[in-house]
Amino acid sequence: DQQVKQNSPSLSVQEGRISILNCDYTNSMFDYFLWYKKYPAEGPTFLISISSIKDKNEDGRFTVFLNKSAKHLSLHIVPSQPGDSAVYFCAASASNTGNQFYFGTGTSLTVIP
Amino acid sequence: EPEVTQTPSHQVTQMGQEVILRCVPISNHLYFYWYRQILGQKVEFLVSFYNNEISEKSEIFDDQFSVERPDGSNFTLKIRSTKLEDSAMYFCASSWGTTGAYEQYFGPGTRLTVT
C-alpha cells in the first residue's frame, strides 16, 4: 500500500544549480508533510515541513511546495551544495491517524562539484 | 543538541532467537516510535507508544513484536522469534507532541541481521 511515492530513485545535479525532488501521495486525508534527509549509517533527520493549509514553506535554501489538487509536493534546494548529497524521504501524516508517518521510498541526490 | 540514541548499532542473530533493540529517546519527549527499513525499501511505521501503552501499530507489528518502556529513559523493541525477513534497519524516533505537526527525531538505527 504505497500511499506516498517518490518515483525518482536518484537525481544528479551540478553544484550551484537547483535540485527538485518530487513526491506524490494518494490519501486525501494527509494534512501534514515533511521532508527528511538521510546520510548513510544515520537515521533520517528532519529538513522542512508543510501543512495542508499552505502551499509553500521556505527555510533558507530549502523550499517545499504543496499542490493539494494534484496530491503532489516538491522540495527545491537552491543553490545545491555537495553536502546536500543524501537520500531524501518525503513523509505524510493525517490528523485522524495521529502520529503515524507514511514514508516514500526516497530519492538519492548527488550534487556534483 | 539532544538526540535519540540506539544500541546496538548492529545485531546479528540466528533465526528463531529473541532480540531486544534499545533506544533512549529525547528526555522531554512524550511519544515514541519504531520504524524499520528493509534494504532498498521505504521506511515503514511499526508502532507508536504514549503514556506507557501502544497508541498505534501497523500490520507489520504482529504478536512477535512488543515494546516496553522499562524505566524513565529506555524504550525497547523486542522480537520474540526472529525470522529472516526481520532483517532490516530499525529506527527509533521520539516527538514532543502527537499530531503530524510535531517532527519526529530519529535515532541512527540498529541494523538487524537474521541468519
mmCIF file of C-alpha atoms in Angstrom:
data_model
loop_
_atom_site.group_PDB
_atom_site.id
_atom_site.type_symbol
_atom_site.label_atom_id
_atom_site.label_comp_id
_atom_site.label_asym_id
_atom_site.label_seq_id
_atom_site.Cartn_x
_atom_site.Cartn_y
_atom_site.Cartn_z
ATOM 1 C CA ASP A 1 0.000 0.000 0.000
ATOM 2 C CA GLN A 2 2.130 2.809 -1.346
ATOM 3 C CA GLN A 3 0.414 5.917 -0.058
ATOM 4 C CA VAL A 4 3.456 8.091 -0.583
ATOM 5 C CA LYS A 5 5.519 7.707 -3.724
ATOM 6 C CA GLN A 6 8.819 9.071 -4.823
ATOM 7 C CA ASN A 7 9.153 7.961 -8.404
ATOM 8 C CA SER A 8 12.735 9.054 -8.953
ATOM 9 C CA PRO A 9 15.143 6.796 -7.092
ATOM 10 C CA SER A 10 18.079 9.045 -7.914
ATOM 11 C CA LEU A 11 18.934 12.536 -9.092
ATOM 12 C CA SER A 12 22.236 14.170 -10.042
ATOM 13 C CA VAL A 13 22.671 17.931 -10.079
ATOM 14 C CA GLN A 14 25.609 20.248 -10.619
ATOM 15 C CA GLU A 15 26.733 22.295 -7.655
ATOM 16 C CA GLY A 16 25.044 25.685 -7.635
ATOM 17 C CA ARG A 17 22.049 24.525 -9.653
ATOM 18 C CA ILE A 18 18.566 23.798 -8.394
ATOM 19 C CA SER A 19 17.607 20.332 -7.137
ATOM 20 C CA ILE A 20 13.939 19.420 -7.381
ATOM 21 C CA LEU A 21 12.738 16.333 -5.593
ATOM 22 C CA ASN A 22 9.197 15.172 -6.140
ATOM 23 C CA CYS A 23 6.691 13.261 -4.075
ATOM 24 C CA ASP A 24 3.131 12.119 -4.786
ATOM 25 C CA TYR A 25 0.542 10.861 -2.369
ATOM 26 C CA THR A 26 -2.798 9.144 -2.675
ATOM 27 C CA ASN A 27 -4.500 9.732 0.661
ATOM 28 C CA SER A 28 -6.502 12.956 0.568
ATOM 29 C CA MET A 29 -6.669 12.900 4.377
ATOM 30 C CA PHE A 30 -2.964 13.674 4.679
ATOM 31 C CA ASP A 31 -2.623 17.142 6.140
ATOM 32 C CA TYR A 32 0.990 17.363 7.144
ATOM 33 C CA PHE A 33 4.050 16.664 5.065
ATOM 34 C CA LEU A 34 7.709 16.521 5.931
ATOM 35 C CA TRP A 35 10.973 16.034 4.167
ATOM 36 C CA TYR A 36 13.707 14.073 5.859
ATOM 37 C CA LYS A 37 17.309 13.783 4.802
ATOM 38 C CA LYS A 38 19.319 10.665 5.446
ATOM 39 C CA TYR A 39 23.040 10.093 5.270
ATOM 40 C CA PRO A 40 24.442 6.552 5.172
ATOM 41 C CA ALA A 41 24.630 4.895 8.609
ATOM 42 C CA GLU A 42 22.494 7.616 10.180
ATOM 43 C CA GLY A 43 18.809 7.974 10.954
ATOM 44 C CA PRO A 44 16.596 10.356 8.975
ATOM 45 C CA THR A 45 16.880 13.980 10.059
ATOM 46 C CA PHE A 46 14.088 16.476 9.726
ATOM 47 C CA LEU A 47 14.559 19.054 6.994
ATOM 48 C CA ILE A 48 11.365 21.003 6.376
ATOM 49 C CA SER A 49 7.622 20.580 6.708
ATOM 50 C CA ILE A 50 4.388 21.982 5.360
ATOM 51 C CA SER A 51 0.810 21.739 6.493
ATOM 52 C CA SER A 52 -2.078 21.401 4.102
ATOM 53 C CA ILE A 53 -3.272 24.930 4.787
ATOM 54 C CA LYS A 54 -0.219 26.264 2.999
ATOM 55 C CA ASP A 55 1.141 25.789 -0.481
ATOM 56 C CA LYS A 56 4.698 26.878 0.160
ATOM 57 C CA ASN A 57 7.161 26.889 3.002
ATOM 58 C CA GLU A 58 10.668 28.227 2.770
ATOM 59 C CA ASP A 59 13.672 27.750 5.023
ATOM 60 C CA GLY A 60 16.930 29.097 3.701
ATOM 61 C CA ARG A 61 17.945 27.159 0.617
ATOM 62 C CA PHE A 62 15.046 24.727 1.024
ATOM 63 C CA THR A 63 11.507 25.330 -0.194
ATOM 64 C CA VAL A 64 8.665 22.872 -0.152
ATOM 65 C CA PHE A 65 5.703 23.321 -2.474
ATOM 66 C CA LEU A 66 2.377 21.595 -1.981
ATOM 67 C CA ASN A 67 -0.218 21.117 -4.703
ATOM 68 C CA LYS A 68 -3.194 19.575 -2.957
ATOM 69 C CA SER A 69 -5.334 19.198 -6.054
ATOM 70 C CA ALA A 70 -2.576 17.184 -7.712
ATOM 71 C CA LYS A 71 -1.606 15.459 -4.444
ATOM 72 C CA HIS A 72 1.951 16.420 -5.155
ATOM 73 C CA LEU A 73 4.722 18.058 -3.224
ATOM 74 C CA SER A 74 8.206 19.002 -4.175
ATOM 75 C CA LEU A 75 11.371 20.033 -2.415
ATOM 76 C CA HIS A 76 13.554 22.662 -4.065
ATOM 77 C CA ILE A 77 17.136 23.122 -2.996
ATOM 78 C CA VAL A 78 18.865 26.164 -4.395
ATOM 79 C CA PRO A 79 21.735 26.515 -4.740
ATOM 80 C CA SER A 80 22.636 22.851 -4.377
ATOM 81 C CA GLN A 81 25.817 22.055 -2.473
ATOM 82 C CA PRO A 82 27.905 18.860 -2.362
ATOM 83 C CA GLY A 83 26.948 18.432 1.294
ATOM 84 C CA ASP A 84 23.332 18.076 0.190
ATOM 85 C CA SER A 85 24.165 14.691 -1.297
ATOM 86 C CA ALA A 86 21.979 12.277 0.656
ATOM 87 C CA VAL A 87 18.762 10.297 0.410
ATOM 88 C CA TYR A 88 15.658 12.456 0.773
ATOM 89 C CA PHE A 89 12.419 10.984 2.061
ATOM 90 C CA CYS A 90 9.068 12.659 1.981
ATOM 91 C CA ALA A 91 6.615 11.655 4.684
ATOM 92 C CA ALA A 92 2.978 12.398 5.303
ATOM 93 C CA SER A 93 0.543 12.079 8.135
ATOM 94 C CA ALA A 94 -3.167 12.536 8.695
ATOM 95 C CA SER A 95 -4.574 14.087 11.865
ATOM 96 C CA ASN A 96 -7.130 11.321 12.164
ATOM 97 C CA THR A 97 -4.380 8.697 12.343
ATOM 98 C CA GLY A 98 -2.459 10.592 14.974
ATOM 99 C CA ASN A 99 1.237 10.294 14.776
ATOM 100 C CA GLN A 100 1.942 7.691 12.147
ATOM 101 C CA PHE A 101 4.067 8.891 9.267
ATOM 102 C CA TYR A 102 3.987 7.263 5.884
ATOM 103 C CA PHE A 103 7.287 7.463 4.068
ATOM 104 C CA GLY A 104 8.171 7.418 0.417
ATOM 105 C CA THR A 105 10.940 5.173 -0.868
ATOM 106 C CA GLY A 106 13.445 8.010 -1.048
ATOM 107 C CA THR A 107 15.403 9.814 -3.729
ATOM 108 C CA SER A 108 19.164 9.685 -3.663
ATOM 109 C CA LEU A 109 20.522 13.123 -4.527
ATOM 110 C CA THR A 110 24.079 13.551 -5.738
ATOM 111 C CA VAL A 111 25.399 17.073 -6.077
ATOM 112 C CA ILE A 112 28.403 17.113 -8.372
ATOM 113 C CA PRO A 113 31.092 19.659 -7.508
ATOM 114 C CA GLU B 1 21.634 19.321 20.823
ATOM 115 C CA PRO B 2 19.572 16.473 22.282
ATOM 116 C CA GLU B 3 19.449 13.310 20.214
ATOM 117 C CA VAL B 4 17.914 9.892 20.123
ATOM 118 C CA THR B 5 20.397 7.099 20.705
ATOM 119 C CA GLN B 6 20.097 3.429 19.819
ATOM 120 C CA THR B 7 22.028 0.322 20.813
ATOM 121 C CA PRO B 8 23.453 -1.832 19.440
ATOM 122 C CA SER B 9 24.361 -0.361 16.087
ATOM 123 C CA HIS B 10 24.444 -3.834 14.559
ATOM 124 C CA GLN B 11 22.896 -7.044 15.853
ATOM 125 C CA VAL B 12 23.378 -10.432 14.272
ATOM 126 C CA THR B 13 21.121 -13.215 15.445
ATOM 127 C CA GLN B 14 20.017 -16.650 14.372
ATOM 128 C CA MET B 15 16.530 -17.335 13.128
ATOM 129 C CA GLY B 16 14.186 -18.159 15.997
ATOM 130 C CA GLN B 17 16.149 -16.209 18.583
ATOM 131 C CA GLU B 18 14.797 -13.310 20.574
ATOM 132 C CA VAL B 19 16.316 -9.852 20.152
ATOM 133 C CA ILE B 20 15.859 -6.650 22.065
ATOM 134 C CA LEU B 21 16.666 -3.357 20.408
ATOM 135 C CA ARG B 22 17.201 -0.434 22.722
ATOM 136 C CA CYS B 23 16.560 3.255 22.344
ATOM 137 C CA VAL B 24 16.967 6.293 24.547
ATOM 138 C CA PRO B 25 14.542 8.966 23.300
ATOM 139 C CA ILE B 26 14.989 12.673 23.847
ATOM 140 C CA SER B 27 14.309 13.299 27.517
ATOM 141 C CA ASN B 28 11.315 15.641 27.390
ATOM 142 C CA HIS B 29 9.568 13.840 24.552
ATOM 143 C CA LEU B 30 6.328 12.053 25.251
ATOM 144 C CA TYR B 31 5.754 9.955 22.140
ATOM 145 C CA PHE B 32 7.961 7.137 20.963
ATOM 146 C CA TYR B 33 8.052 5.191 17.753
ATOM 147 C CA TRP B 34 9.705 2.317 15.993
ATOM 148 C CA TYR B 35 10.175 2.196 12.244
ATOM 149 C CA ARG B 36 12.029 -0.245 10.075
ATOM 150 C CA GLN B 37 13.627 -0.048 6.669
ATOM 151 C CA ILE B 38 14.330 -3.196 4.728
ATOM 152 C CA LEU B 39 17.328 -2.663 2.479
ATOM 153 C CA GLY B 40 16.331 -0.729 -0.622
ATOM 154 C CA GLN B 41 12.774 -0.184 0.522
ATOM 155 C CA LYS B 42 10.844 2.586 2.225
ATOM 156 C CA VAL B 43 10.850 3.413 5.898
ATOM 157 C CA GLU B 44 7.837 1.648 7.439
ATOM 158 C CA PHE B 45 5.994 2.540 10.603
ATOM 159 C CA LEU B 46 5.797 -0.208 13.194
ATOM 160 C CA VAL B 47 4.378 1.218 16.393
ATOM 161 C CA SER B 48 3.850 4.340 18.445
ATOM 162 C CA PHE B 49 3.823 4.482 22.232
ATOM 163 C CA TYR B 50 2.481 7.033 24.648
ATOM 164 C CA ASN B 51 1.739 7.040 28.334
ATOM 165 C CA ASN B 52 3.078 3.517 28.728
ATOM 166 C CA GLU B 53 0.878 1.971 26.135
ATOM 167 C CA ILE B 54 0.734 1.387 22.409
ATOM 168 C CA SER B 55 -1.232 4.128 20.679
ATOM 169 C CA GLU B 56 -0.967 2.861 17.117
ATOM 170 C CA LYS B 57 0.549 -0.103 15.365
ATOM 171 C CA SER B 58 0.859 -1.253 11.793
ATOM 172 C CA GLU B 59 0.087 -4.611 10.249
ATOM 173 C CA ILE B 60 3.777 -5.454 10.457
ATOM 174 C CA PHE B 61 3.675 -5.240 14.244
ATOM 175 C CA ASP B 62 2.288 -8.697 14.943
ATOM 176 C CA ASP B 63 2.428 -10.844 18.061
ATOM 177 C CA GLN B 64 6.142 -11.442 17.560
ATOM 178 C CA PHE B 65 6.804 -7.803 18.397
ATOM 179 C CA SER B 66 6.463 -5.992 21.679
ATOM 180 C CA VAL B 67 7.557 -2.640 23.040
ATOM 181 C CA GLU B 68 8.299 -1.524 26.524
ATOM 182 C CA ARG B 69 9.469 1.490 28.424
ATOM 183 C CA PRO B 70 11.057 -0.305 31.359
ATOM 184 C CA ASP B 71 12.273 2.843 33.083
ATOM 185 C CA GLY B 72 12.172 6.582 32.599
ATOM 186 C CA SER B 73 14.668 6.659 29.788
ATOM 187 C CA ASN B 74 14.783 3.479 27.718
ATOM 188 C CA PHE B 75 12.342 2.360 25.042
ATOM 189 C CA THR B 76 12.768 -1.173 23.735
ATOM 190 C CA LEU B 77 11.556 -3.235 20.813
ATOM 191 C CA LYS B 78 11.525 -6.987 21.318
ATOM 192 C CA ILE B 79 11.197 -9.538 18.562
ATOM 193 C CA ARG B 80 10.399 -12.874 20.162
ATOM 194 C CA SER B 81 11.328 -15.324 17.450
ATOM 195 C CA THR B 82 13.204 -13.664 14.639
ATOM 196 C CA LYS B 83 12.643 -14.578 11.007
ATOM 197 C CA LEU B 84 14.911 -13.990 8.043
ATOM 198 C CA GLU B 85 12.556 -11.288 6.802
ATOM 199 C CA ASP B 86 13.041 -9.316 10.013
ATOM 200 C CA SER B 87 16.474 -8.335 8.731
ATOM 201 C CA ALA B 88 16.311 -4.547 8.375
ATOM 202 C CA MET B 89 17.383 -1.246 9.860
ATOM 203 C CA TYR B 90 15.252 -0.421 12.858
ATOM 204 C CA PHE B 91 14.862 3.233 13.712
ATOM 205 C CA CYS B 92 13.574 4.598 16.965
ATOM 206 C CA ALA B 93 12.052 8.075 16.987
ATOM 207 C CA SER B 94 10.536 10.401 19.526
ATOM 208 C CA SER B 95 8.458 13.543 19.472
ATOM 209 C CA TRP B 96 7.057 16.051 21.896
ATOM 210 C CA GLY B 97 3.524 16.030 20.534
ATOM 211 C CA THR B 98 1.239 13.667 18.780
ATOM 212 C CA THR B 99 -0.072 15.307 15.657
ATOM 213 C CA GLY B 100 1.849 15.450 12.436
ATOM 214 C CA ALA B 101 2.847 18.999 13.303
ATOM 215 C CA TYR B 102 5.459 17.702 15.695
ATOM 216 C CA GLU B 103 8.531 16.456 13.927
ATOM 217 C CA GLN B 104 9.897 13.138 14.933
ATOM 218 C CA TYR B 105 13.552 12.882 15.834
ATOM 219 C CA PHE B 106 15.170 9.685 14.679
ATOM 220 C CA GLY B 107 17.997 7.684 16.130
ATOM 221 C CA PRO B 108 20.858 6.366 13.996
ATOM 222 C CA GLY B 109 19.255 2.938 13.698
ATOM 223 C CA THR B 110 20.121 -0.637 14.576
ATOM 224 C CA ARG B 111 20.955 -2.948 11.723
ATOM 225 C CA LEU B 112 19.436 -6.338 12.486
ATOM 226 C CA THR B 113 20.742 -9.289 10.524
ATOM 227 C CA VAL B 114 18.947 -12.593 10.948
ATOM 228 C CA THR B 115 20.838 -15.615 9.658
#
